[in-house]
XYZ file of C-alpha atoms in Angstrom:
731
model
C -56.824 194.405 -21.368
C -59.274 193.245 -24.013
C -58.892 189.586 -24.886
C -59.151 188.489 -28.536
C -61.090 185.253 -28.045
C -60.862 184.360 -31.738
C -57.084 184.557 -31.588
C -57.006 182.466 -28.410
C -59.172 179.752 -29.929
C -56.882 179.516 -32.949
C -53.819 179.391 -30.701
C -55.339 176.643 -28.534
C -56.246 174.691 -31.638
C -52.700 174.995 -32.928
C -51.241 173.848 -29.613
C -53.546 170.823 -29.579
C -52.788 170.244 -33.260
C -49.031 170.409 -32.707
C -49.307 168.132 -29.726
C -51.084 165.570 -31.875
C -48.363 165.643 -34.514
C -45.514 165.135 -32.080
C -46.853 161.669 -31.382
C -46.003 160.599 -34.948
C -42.422 159.919 -35.922
C -40.943 162.127 -38.603
C -40.005 161.576 -41.332
C -42.573 158.928 -42.236
C -44.319 159.554 -45.582
C -41.427 158.837 -47.997
C -38.461 157.800 -45.872
C -38.005 156.653 -42.282
C -35.149 157.289 -39.846
C -34.137 153.636 -40.192
C -34.011 153.867 -44.006
C -32.007 157.079 -43.790
C -29.464 155.370 -41.539
C -29.257 152.397 -43.920
C -28.638 154.690 -46.875
C -25.941 156.564 -44.977
C -24.231 153.271 -44.129
C -24.476 152.142 -47.800
C -22.803 155.215 -49.261
C -19.740 154.263 -51.293
C -20.987 150.730 -51.944
C -23.565 151.045 -54.738
C -22.908 153.212 -57.842
C -26.557 154.075 -58.565
C -27.106 155.222 -54.993
C -23.878 157.229 -54.913
C -24.631 158.878 -58.242
C -28.102 159.882 -57.031
C -26.786 161.334 -53.780
C -24.082 163.213 -55.683
C -26.717 164.690 -57.994
C -28.864 165.751 -55.033
C -25.859 167.317 -53.312
C -24.870 169.224 -56.430
C -28.374 170.673 -56.815
C -28.657 171.772 -53.213
C -25.056 172.983 -52.817
C -25.566 175.251 -55.817
C -28.737 176.568 -54.209
C -26.981 177.201 -50.892
C -24.557 179.544 -52.604
C -27.272 181.702 -54.153
C -29.915 184.009 -52.699
C -33.380 182.538 -52.302
C -35.765 183.848 -54.951
C -39.545 183.898 -54.710
C -40.650 185.923 -57.740
C -44.154 187.240 -58.277
C -46.411 184.936 -60.310
C -45.633 184.985 -64.017
C -46.277 183.224 -67.300
C -46.343 179.440 -67.622
C -42.903 178.465 -68.819
C -41.439 181.807 -67.813
C -38.875 182.592 -65.145
C -41.275 182.796 -62.193
C -42.897 179.474 -63.113
C -39.568 177.699 -63.431
C -38.117 179.321 -60.309
C -40.942 178.077 -58.093
C -40.575 174.608 -59.637
C -36.863 174.674 -58.898
C -37.575 175.809 -55.339
C -39.680 172.737 -54.574
C -37.081 170.467 -56.181
C -34.352 172.004 -54.048
C -36.399 171.749 -50.849
C -37.315 168.144 -51.631
C -33.692 167.169 -52.180
C -32.476 169.161 -49.216
C -34.999 167.429 -46.961
C -33.884 163.957 -47.962
C -30.209 164.903 -47.637
C -30.888 166.235 -44.142
C -32.658 163.010 -43.156
C -29.715 160.934 -44.435
C -26.742 163.041 -43.385
C -28.059 165.107 -40.479
C -26.211 168.157 -41.829
C -28.141 171.163 -40.537
C -27.304 173.380 -43.513
C -29.948 171.478 -45.469
C -32.629 172.048 -42.824
C -31.678 175.713 -42.529
C -32.076 176.083 -46.292
C -35.622 174.688 -46.150
C -36.480 176.961 -43.229
C -35.319 180.051 -45.096
C -37.309 179.026 -48.136
C -40.459 178.380 -46.104
C -40.017 181.667 -44.239
C -40.185 183.415 -47.593
C -43.228 181.507 -48.775
C -45.008 182.087 -45.440
C -44.645 185.805 -46.082
C -45.491 185.693 -49.800
C -48.326 183.192 -50.104
C -50.978 184.950 -47.983
C -50.587 188.080 -50.146
C -51.391 186.301 -53.410
C -54.713 186.110 -55.166
C -55.642 183.889 -58.120
C -52.819 183.677 -60.639
C -53.092 186.521 -63.192
C -52.058 184.357 -66.159
C -54.556 181.539 -65.776
C -55.970 180.332 -69.089
C -58.858 177.833 -69.096
C -57.429 176.242 -65.941
C -58.255 176.331 -62.264
C -55.771 178.991 -61.116
C -53.260 178.477 -58.391
C -51.499 181.383 -56.728
C -47.858 180.630 -57.446
C -48.659 178.927 -60.758
C -51.132 179.489 -63.570
C -52.932 176.242 -62.720
C -53.468 174.413 -59.457
C -51.825 171.314 -60.957
C -48.354 172.839 -60.658
C -49.120 174.045 -57.162
C -50.196 170.537 -56.184
C -46.893 169.174 -57.464
C -45.170 171.850 -55.369
C -47.025 170.791 -52.214
C -46.408 167.069 -52.855
C -42.652 167.569 -52.878
C -42.592 170.127 -50.094
C -44.619 167.743 -47.907
C -41.700 165.306 -48.083
C -39.197 168.048 -47.324
C -41.290 169.363 -44.423
C -41.662 165.858 -43.020
C -37.872 165.467 -43.077
C -37.212 168.658 -41.088
C -40.369 168.603 -38.955
C -38.730 167.579 -35.692
C -35.855 170.013 -36.269
C -38.175 173.014 -36.635
C -39.474 174.919 -33.628
C -43.254 174.739 -32.972
C -43.873 178.458 -33.715
C -42.227 178.055 -37.124
C -44.324 174.986 -37.877
C -47.472 176.846 -36.868
C -46.516 179.730 -39.180
C -45.859 177.514 -42.196
C -48.978 175.470 -41.701
C -51.264 178.477 -41.236
C -49.779 180.652 -43.984
C -48.873 178.067 -46.637
C -49.951 174.475 -46.254
C -53.488 174.787 -44.903
C -54.229 177.601 -47.344
C -53.102 175.394 -50.224
C -55.115 172.459 -48.974
C -58.222 174.652 -48.742
C -57.584 176.002 -52.240
C -57.283 172.531 -53.765
C -60.005 170.653 -51.896
C -62.549 173.352 -51.077
C -62.311 176.235 -53.521
C -61.518 173.913 -56.449
C -63.363 170.861 -55.159
C -64.558 169.877 -58.655
C -60.950 169.486 -59.743
C -60.118 167.658 -56.511
C -62.890 165.112 -57.157
C -62.109 164.827 -60.869
C -61.153 161.397 -62.205
C -58.085 162.666 -64.028
C -54.355 163.098 -63.466
C -55.044 166.623 -62.146
C -57.295 165.086 -59.511
C -54.620 162.529 -58.649
C -52.047 165.227 -57.991
C -54.586 167.114 -55.876
C -55.412 164.212 -53.565
C -51.760 163.159 -53.336
C -50.629 166.660 -52.380
C -53.315 167.177 -49.755
C -53.122 163.603 -48.503
C -49.368 163.542 -48.043
C -49.369 166.865 -46.211
C -52.326 165.685 -44.142
C -50.274 162.697 -42.992
C -47.455 165.026 -41.976
C -49.944 167.243 -40.103
C -51.797 164.258 -38.627
C -55.157 165.279 -40.099
C -57.291 162.118 -40.580
C -60.319 164.090 -41.771
C -58.347 165.339 -44.756
C -57.114 161.805 -45.460
C -60.670 160.508 -45.730
C -61.507 163.234 -48.252
C -58.419 162.381 -50.266
C -59.309 158.705 -50.355
C -63.066 158.981 -50.940
C -63.715 162.472 -52.350
C -64.710 165.729 -50.730
C -68.113 164.310 -49.770
C -66.465 161.092 -48.580
C -69.031 159.134 -50.599
C -66.529 157.238 -52.761
C -67.558 159.019 -55.975
C -64.244 160.849 -56.089
C -60.857 160.507 -54.467
C -57.796 158.328 -54.751
C -59.506 154.932 -54.670
C -61.988 155.908 -57.360
C -59.136 157.154 -59.504
C -57.399 153.796 -59.121
C -60.648 152.119 -60.174
C -61.494 154.225 -63.219
C -58.267 155.608 -64.710
C -56.711 152.243 -65.525
C -57.913 149.244 -67.466
C -57.794 145.891 -65.647
C -54.399 145.462 -67.357
C -53.202 148.741 -65.853
C -53.222 150.702 -69.124
C -53.818 154.410 -68.468
C -56.559 155.893 -70.627
C -54.645 159.070 -71.565
C -51.663 157.144 -72.893
C -48.053 156.553 -71.764
C -46.982 160.210 -71.741
C -49.601 161.104 -69.160
C -49.205 157.805 -67.363
C -45.502 158.524 -66.707
C -46.701 161.795 -65.121
C -49.586 160.258 -63.180
C -47.679 157.289 -61.735
C -45.640 159.646 -59.581
C -48.517 160.892 -57.379
C -50.141 157.450 -57.478
C -47.036 155.755 -56.111
C -45.940 158.551 -53.774
C -49.332 158.764 -52.084
C -49.814 154.994 -52.081
C -46.466 154.534 -50.386
C -47.314 157.144 -47.765
C -50.577 155.282 -47.085
C -48.759 151.953 -46.879
C -46.190 153.321 -44.460
C -48.665 155.001 -42.103
C -51.808 152.940 -42.519
C -50.721 149.515 -43.802
C -54.063 148.072 -42.758
C -55.617 149.777 -45.791
C -53.575 147.386 -47.996
C -53.382 150.011 -50.703
C -50.911 148.051 -52.829
C -53.404 145.183 -53.030
C -56.284 147.408 -54.153
C -58.053 146.253 -57.310
C -55.892 143.173 -57.728
C -52.630 145.129 -57.355
C -53.596 147.685 -59.976
C -50.548 149.870 -59.283
C -48.230 147.012 -60.204
C -50.119 146.556 -63.457
C -50.147 150.316 -64.015
C -46.388 150.558 -63.926
C -45.721 147.421 -65.940
C -48.195 148.509 -68.615
C -46.436 151.863 -68.789
C -42.950 150.366 -68.879
C -43.900 147.811 -71.535
C -44.965 150.502 -74.012
C -41.510 152.048 -74.345
C -39.438 151.962 -77.482
C -36.201 149.967 -77.050
C -34.312 153.215 -76.356
C -36.559 153.965 -73.369
C -38.639 156.696 -75.031
C -42.426 156.537 -74.729
C -44.457 156.316 -77.947
C -46.137 159.707 -78.553
C -49.745 158.556 -78.193
C -52.335 161.336 -77.757
C -50.995 164.667 -76.477
C -47.401 163.656 -75.938
C -43.806 164.717 -76.352
C -41.658 162.704 -78.749
C -38.694 162.769 -76.367
C -40.125 161.803 -72.982
C -38.246 158.827 -71.570
C -38.691 156.262 -68.846
C -35.755 158.062 -67.208
C -38.235 160.782 -66.164
C -38.628 161.092 -62.394
C -42.172 159.638 -62.346
C -41.110 156.255 -63.722
C -38.044 156.302 -61.446
C -40.382 156.521 -58.441
C -42.698 153.834 -59.845
C -39.844 151.543 -60.908
C -38.224 151.507 -57.470
C -41.456 151.144 -55.505
C -42.672 148.392 -57.854
C -39.368 146.560 -57.316
C -39.666 146.843 -53.525
C -43.401 146.369 -53.056
C -44.150 143.815 -55.782
C -40.900 141.934 -56.269
C -37.629 141.977 -58.177
C -37.548 141.711 -61.965
C -34.645 141.800 -64.437
C -36.474 144.224 -66.708
C -36.907 146.644 -63.811
C -33.149 146.546 -63.299
C -32.622 147.056 -67.042
C -34.857 150.108 -66.786
C -32.844 151.316 -63.789
C -29.808 151.264 -66.102
C -31.628 153.648 -68.461
C -32.793 155.813 -65.559
C -29.326 155.967 -64.015
C -30.734 157.072 -60.651
C -32.869 155.789 -57.780
C -35.142 157.187 -55.089
C -33.477 158.123 -51.826
C -35.395 155.749 -49.579
C -35.642 152.041 -48.907
C -37.009 151.302 -52.389
C -34.140 153.066 -54.119
C -31.646 151.345 -51.856
C -33.129 147.940 -52.743
C -32.759 148.649 -56.477
C -29.236 150.018 -56.051
C -28.184 146.898 -54.148
C -29.657 144.524 -56.721
C -28.179 146.556 -59.585
C -24.661 146.530 -58.125
C -22.188 147.759 -60.708
C -24.602 146.846 -63.519
C -22.344 144.196 -65.038
C -24.855 141.403 -64.481
C -27.965 143.321 -65.523
C -29.350 141.989 -68.840
C -30.676 144.128 -71.691
C -34.283 145.201 -71.566
C -36.301 142.448 -73.189
C -40.015 143.178 -73.354
C -42.075 140.795 -75.479
C -45.078 141.494 -77.670
C -48.022 142.577 -75.575
C -51.616 143.753 -75.805
C -53.350 146.010 -73.298
C -57.083 146.377 -72.956
C -58.417 149.915 -72.613
C -61.135 151.502 -70.498
C -61.774 150.928 -66.814
C -63.682 147.734 -67.630
C -61.185 146.454 -70.211
C -63.940 146.309 -72.818
C -63.073 149.424 -74.800
C -60.532 148.389 -77.379
C -56.865 148.398 -76.574
C -53.282 148.897 -77.616
C -51.283 146.247 -79.439
C -47.487 146.048 -79.597
C -45.634 143.490 -81.705
C -41.895 143.053 -81.155
C -39.169 141.081 -82.863
C -35.674 140.594 -81.472
C -34.302 141.836 -78.172
C -32.251 144.617 -76.686
C -31.745 148.023 -78.289
C -32.016 146.620 -81.848
C -35.536 145.324 -81.307
C -38.158 146.066 -83.972
C -41.508 147.331 -82.663
C -44.900 147.819 -84.285
C -47.678 149.558 -82.334
C -51.375 149.960 -83.178
C -53.835 152.056 -81.175
C -57.455 150.945 -80.973
C -58.733 152.057 -77.582
C -60.646 154.944 -76.035
C -60.362 158.609 -76.948
C -58.122 159.487 -73.995
C -60.169 162.272 -72.399
C -59.226 165.860 -73.265
C -55.716 164.818 -74.278
C -56.975 162.283 -76.803
C -56.398 162.395 -80.550
C -58.857 161.353 -83.253
C -56.701 158.546 -84.599
C -58.286 155.138 -84.177
C -56.340 152.353 -85.920
C -53.200 154.475 -86.249
C -49.790 152.799 -86.077
C -46.145 153.578 -85.289
C -43.195 151.583 -86.617
C -39.943 151.642 -84.664
C -36.731 150.240 -86.095
C -33.015 151.007 -85.978
C -33.253 152.997 -82.722
C -35.831 155.425 -84.117
C -39.399 156.027 -85.223
C -39.370 155.093 -88.888
C -43.103 155.687 -89.293
C -43.666 158.325 -86.595
C -46.634 159.841 -84.841
C -46.748 163.620 -84.577
C -47.491 163.780 -80.837
C -48.622 167.142 -79.488
C -48.133 170.640 -80.877
C -46.652 172.304 -77.846
C -43.396 174.002 -76.961
C -43.554 172.879 -73.370
C -42.433 175.479 -70.819
C -41.131 177.705 -73.628
C -42.713 181.013 -72.636
C -42.485 182.818 -76.036
C -44.352 179.934 -77.680
C -47.886 180.568 -76.409
C -46.698 180.634 -72.821
C -45.485 177.045 -72.974
C -49.041 175.803 -73.448
C -50.502 173.839 -76.336
C -50.492 175.853 -79.546
C -53.675 176.352 -81.531
C -52.258 173.902 -84.081
C -52.668 171.152 -81.509
C -56.379 171.304 -82.284
C -56.191 172.275 -85.938
C -53.564 169.671 -86.856
C -52.020 167.391 -84.218
C -55.327 165.985 -82.953
C -56.854 165.645 -86.426
C -57.001 162.253 -88.104
C -54.828 163.283 -91.061
C -51.931 163.923 -88.653
C -51.742 160.180 -87.973
C -51.075 156.970 -89.843
C -54.691 155.934 -90.296
C -57.250 156.293 -93.067
C -59.214 159.546 -93.416
C -62.672 159.413 -94.986
C -63.823 162.325 -97.176
C -61.158 164.630 -95.706
C -62.985 164.669 -92.381
C -61.734 163.943 -88.905
C -63.151 161.006 -86.955
C -66.345 161.922 -85.085
C -66.221 165.282 -86.867
C -63.718 166.345 -84.191
C -66.372 166.046 -81.495
C -64.764 164.975 -78.236
C -68.203 164.332 -76.736
C -68.952 161.770 -79.444
C -65.470 160.287 -79.283
C -65.585 159.823 -75.500
C -68.648 157.616 -75.892
C -67.164 155.360 -78.587
C -64.006 153.397 -79.088
C -62.427 150.916 -81.429
C -62.902 147.174 -81.075
C -60.264 144.520 -80.650
C -60.530 141.811 -83.316
C -57.590 139.536 -82.506
C -54.019 139.645 -81.236
C -51.262 137.056 -81.625
C -48.039 138.297 -80.087
C -46.208 134.993 -79.882
C -42.894 136.849 -80.472
C -42.082 134.401 -83.256
C -41.426 135.004 -86.948
C -45.098 135.724 -87.713
C -47.177 137.867 -85.357
C -50.427 139.692 -86.041
C -53.018 142.044 -84.579
C -56.330 143.273 -85.894
C -58.949 145.791 -84.796
C -62.103 147.474 -86.047
C -63.414 151.042 -85.890
C -67.009 151.077 -87.086
C -68.371 154.214 -85.419
C -65.748 156.830 -86.265
C -67.289 157.697 -89.637
C -71.019 157.407 -90.166
C -71.792 154.660 -92.649
C -68.189 153.454 -92.950
C -66.720 150.359 -91.307
C -62.953 150.057 -90.911
C -60.715 147.114 -90.063
C -56.948 147.168 -89.863
C -54.792 144.051 -89.628
C -51.041 144.264 -89.242
C -48.506 141.462 -89.405
C -44.879 141.623 -88.301
C -43.075 139.010 -90.391
C -39.474 137.837 -90.368
C -38.272 135.624 -93.182
C -34.755 134.284 -93.661
C -34.767 135.841 -97.126
C -35.313 139.299 -95.653
C -32.630 141.152 -93.727
C -35.100 142.648 -91.288
C -38.722 142.147 -90.146
C -41.363 143.416 -92.576
C -44.659 145.117 -91.723
C -47.700 143.857 -93.618
C -50.713 146.164 -93.460
C -54.293 145.449 -94.569
C -56.688 148.360 -94.047
C -60.213 147.483 -95.203
C -63.076 149.974 -95.535
C -66.660 149.182 -96.463
C -69.684 151.376 -97.056
C -72.961 151.519 -98.952
C -71.913 154.694 -100.758
C -68.705 155.876 -102.457
C -66.141 157.831 -100.440
C -62.712 159.347 -100.786
C -60.301 157.260 -98.720
C -56.886 158.725 -97.861
C -54.192 156.363 -96.545
C -51.272 158.426 -95.124
C -47.904 157.117 -93.979
C -45.585 159.631 -92.330
C -41.880 158.958 -92.652
C -38.574 160.285 -91.383
C -35.529 160.594 -93.600
C -35.177 161.420 -97.270
C -37.162 160.150 -100.247
C -34.975 158.152 -102.653
C -37.135 156.890 -105.504
C -40.656 155.963 -106.581
C -42.055 154.199 -109.627
C -44.938 156.689 -109.897
C -44.443 159.489 -112.474
C -44.819 162.606 -110.326
C -46.276 165.994 -111.145
C -44.156 168.000 -108.704
C -45.030 171.528 -107.616
C -41.722 173.236 -108.309
C -42.502 176.934 -107.926
C -45.744 177.277 -105.992
C -47.344 175.278 -103.194
C -50.970 174.967 -102.169
C -52.460 173.355 -99.053
C -53.829 169.866 -99.483
C -57.259 171.016 -98.272
C -59.209 173.609 -96.332
C -59.971 171.973 -92.990
C -59.524 168.962 -90.679
C -55.738 169.335 -90.675
C -55.418 169.236 -94.461
C -54.950 173.021 -94.450
C -51.606 172.501 -92.693
C -50.122 170.138 -95.312
C -48.390 171.484 -98.404
C -49.144 169.448 -101.518
C -45.656 168.736 -102.878
C -46.380 166.268 -105.692
C -48.946 163.808 -107.026
C -49.217 161.060 -109.584
C -51.397 158.196 -110.792
C -50.654 154.757 -109.327
C -51.119 152.471 -112.336
C -49.117 149.527 -110.986
C -48.115 148.314 -107.521
C -46.509 151.261 -105.745
C -42.805 151.392 -104.961
C -41.742 154.247 -102.695
C -38.313 154.188 -101.038
C -36.670 156.489 -98.505
C -33.456 156.372 -96.491
C -33.327 156.950 -92.757
C -30.225 156.462 -90.638
C -28.233 153.621 -92.151
C -31.132 151.724 -93.668
C -33.499 151.982 -96.620
C -37.262 151.570 -96.254
C -39.768 150.845 -98.979
C -43.528 151.199 -98.971
C -44.867 148.717 -101.506
C -48.637 148.771 -102.032
C -51.291 147.232 -104.239
C -52.848 149.613 -106.741
C -56.546 150.029 -107.451
C -58.534 151.862 -110.156
C -57.892 155.637 -110.190
C -55.598 155.464 -107.176
C -53.462 158.561 -106.627
C -50.152 159.058 -104.828
C -49.772 162.370 -102.975
C -46.622 163.646 -101.302
C -47.029 166.269 -98.615
C -45.166 168.212 -95.994
C -46.523 169.983 -92.919
C -46.165 173.743 -92.536
C -49.001 175.326 -94.486
C -51.179 177.951 -92.767
C -48.724 178.143 -89.892
C -47.859 181.842 -89.535
C -46.110 181.403 -86.173
C -44.039 178.394 -87.308
C -45.453 176.185 -84.563
C -45.459 172.967 -86.609
C -42.473 170.735 -87.282
C -41.771 169.950 -90.913
C -42.997 166.358 -91.370
C -43.241 164.321 -94.582
C -46.153 162.167 -95.624
C -46.759 159.790 -98.516
C -50.450 159.192 -99.131
C -52.516 156.866 -101.274
C -55.958 158.140 -102.280
C -58.749 155.900 -103.435
C -62.348 156.630 -104.411
C -64.610 153.664 -103.884
C -67.435 152.119 -101.930
C -65.255 149.331 -100.541
C -61.483 149.633 -100.443
C -58.642 147.426 -99.239
C -55.329 149.216 -98.829
C -52.773 146.400 -98.893
C -49.154 147.330 -98.369
C -45.848 146.400 -96.791
C -43.080 148.452 -95.236
C -39.814 146.616 -95.685
C -36.417 147.708 -94.280
C -33.484 146.795 -96.488
C -29.904 147.518 -97.433
C -27.279 149.673 -95.809
C -26.239 153.293 -96.173
C -23.192 154.979 -94.640
C -22.615 158.491 -95.851
C -19.303 158.923 -94.034
C -17.875 155.756 -95.578
C -19.660 156.393 -98.901
C -21.249 152.936 -98.865
C -24.680 152.047 -100.214
C -25.985 148.514 -100.599
C -29.349 147.112 -101.719
C -31.064 150.475 -102.129
C -33.864 148.854 -104.178
C -36.715 147.137 -102.412
C -36.538 143.337 -102.138
C -40.344 143.303 -102.463
C -41.554 143.812 -106.021
C -45.320 143.794 -105.625
C -48.347 143.499 -103.401
C -51.612 142.352 -104.964
C -55.141 141.920 -103.637
C -56.553 138.506 -104.463
C -59.891 139.381 -102.925
C -61.778 140.623 -99.893
C -65.327 140.368 -98.607
C -67.174 140.260 -95.279
C -65.621 136.874 -94.538
C -61.951 137.370 -95.341
C -59.197 139.250 -97.133
C -56.438 137.543 -99.111
C -53.371 139.254 -100.547
C -50.110 138.130 -102.077
C -46.652 139.654 -101.673
C -43.866 138.879 -104.124
C -40.122 139.284 -103.623
C -37.268 139.535 -106.119
C -35.904 136.272 -104.796
C -38.981 134.391 -105.989
C -40.388 134.051 -102.494
C -44.104 134.802 -102.194
C -46.291 135.187 -99.151
C -50.035 134.719 -99.146
C -51.671 136.527 -96.248
C -55.206 135.507 -95.265
C -57.219 137.395 -92.658
C -60.555 136.617 -91.066
C -62.936 139.583 -91.380
C -65.782 137.936 -89.494
C -66.238 136.895 -85.897
C -62.968 135.935 -84.169
C -62.503 132.165 -84.332
C -60.058 129.309 -83.961
C -62.018 127.166 -86.425
C -61.427 126.541 -90.118
C -62.235 129.333 -92.557
C -62.830 128.814 -96.271
C -63.178 131.594 -98.804
C -63.239 131.643 -102.602
C -61.968 134.372 -104.949
C -62.007 134.047 -108.723
C -62.785 130.361 -108.444
C -59.847 129.615 -106.174
C -60.385 128.347 -102.636
C -58.343 129.453 -99.623
C -58.563 127.481 -96.416
C -56.927 127.961 -92.990
C -57.599 127.682 -89.287
C -57.998 130.689 -86.999
C -58.020 134.430 -87.521
C -55.134 134.664 -89.947
C -52.565 132.653 -91.844
C -49.369 133.395 -93.770
C -48.176 130.909 -96.378
C -44.500 130.977 -97.411
C -44.316 130.048 -101.102
C -41.554 129.732 -103.706
C -41.818 130.035 -107.478
């Protein structure tokens, strides 16, 4: 008989390999036998834990009653894509349920699923529907396949000891090792990339490598494929977060990235605690999660910064993982328990059990109560930042956010100094977020639409000034990646007067920009008021457009409008303007009053006028043949000048209840905003209310200081200490 020596060598290697694995206890990367026993003993005692287990059981029991499906690769967002995603979710949940309950039906389900994949996966080539991505085989991009392997690694770890060695050898040879080779060898550039795709890659390979007891793979995951430290998990921890933990791509992508960061970190901590991964870079993972959690609106939704959905919540599974592991690994915190109330679920391991115990029945958990906060941006913390001012507490909290950090890599938008205003449980002044119908196959395969580039990323799509109808950096990502805005000052004392200020002096050639925003609460106002000073300076004249997007319905304005009643034209030809219908325009000859109603409250934009200033009302939807854009409203002030100070307030007021037919105080309590003066040293404005109350707002335009500043306009001196001052005056 002729002996196949190649086959024998592989078989011997597998026997040795399997013998090595048996020495390690399973499961070990996400849950231990001891934790599983503790969870089983705790069932019926803690509502969050019981609800989570019930949800897992429902998912898997439904799957047990249906045939296993492994469809051929298909479109992103289509049936095949979603079916393979559901398969890894079901295996993941089944694995944890098996570890906790010992019920073999869950292990048998995973075995049947893996039997199918072991037959299918070796027959697949690169995904046929890949588009500008590194293709997987099951999915159009390796990213989704890496998520698949991350979750299946946990499931496989849970049933490892239950499976027979020949089955393990089959799954490892036909599925897992092939995937690991695809991610780390064939697509090694993506594996070494400092990006959330790279994080998922190293987490997937690393977690499976721990299950398979493959230390060589672990070293590549930690230090890059060349093991030189230029790529890998540790480098990602060093470069993707600022020293404050703020993630450069913004909260939407952070809530996605924290899942592999925490899952892989916890596997490392469990198996190799000597690496002290949770202490790395001054506990950067703790800061990463807190910085993510502290950006949320009071309803738990993340602000749509950069490419982002407007509905993604901290109840997403990534923050659930990070919340529980942060609670266990870094210490208890009332706000983490308040977030657990929003999430309404926990992990099924020791971390989730710890949160469920502390949460109890929820009766003693306080409302979420984040304070005003500023985060630095960039890996070195020297590249601008993100400022959030808050007033009040709980779900009724008012929140004002300004973005002045880095571009945000390929998901970044060209929107330095943009702001979002959140009040009354909603975005009152919203950001557009991304143009994408995520996972909706008929809409461009669930990918970003072309309007994401032609509108959503453009400067005019955001609440920041546009110069000469051009996008910042002329829409050059290469230029934008090398430049960022600059923090001027931040005072988030959470009192009645809070302020933040930033500069963007490289976004438009020859134009310097500074925006200062104040969140002010006065006893004579029902709600906090936003004060906005946007100053632009140049050596030559420019067209300056100051847009404010708003939700709700326009009520009234004091500007005589020339309204386009029968025919609409786009506002411009390029840079996003081509997607905005020009609805109306008018000359602003006195301080602007513009009021709209949203929910049960009125909002008024009151702004100082300047020579030849125009008011333009617009609505998105022009040049959109596939109806990819949402219909959004914008009110815009246009000035033509060398230097320009847009001075305005947004004031909530009154009450509206359509069902009860009640309307109160529909007219703005603020009657005017006027510019007293501005120069390179300072800006001074005055705001006047119907009640006779006046506020003088003084802002330092020079170097940040805590010393006295004196400035003179029209022969009148203004003097104060520090970067800003607000005087409360009465007539």
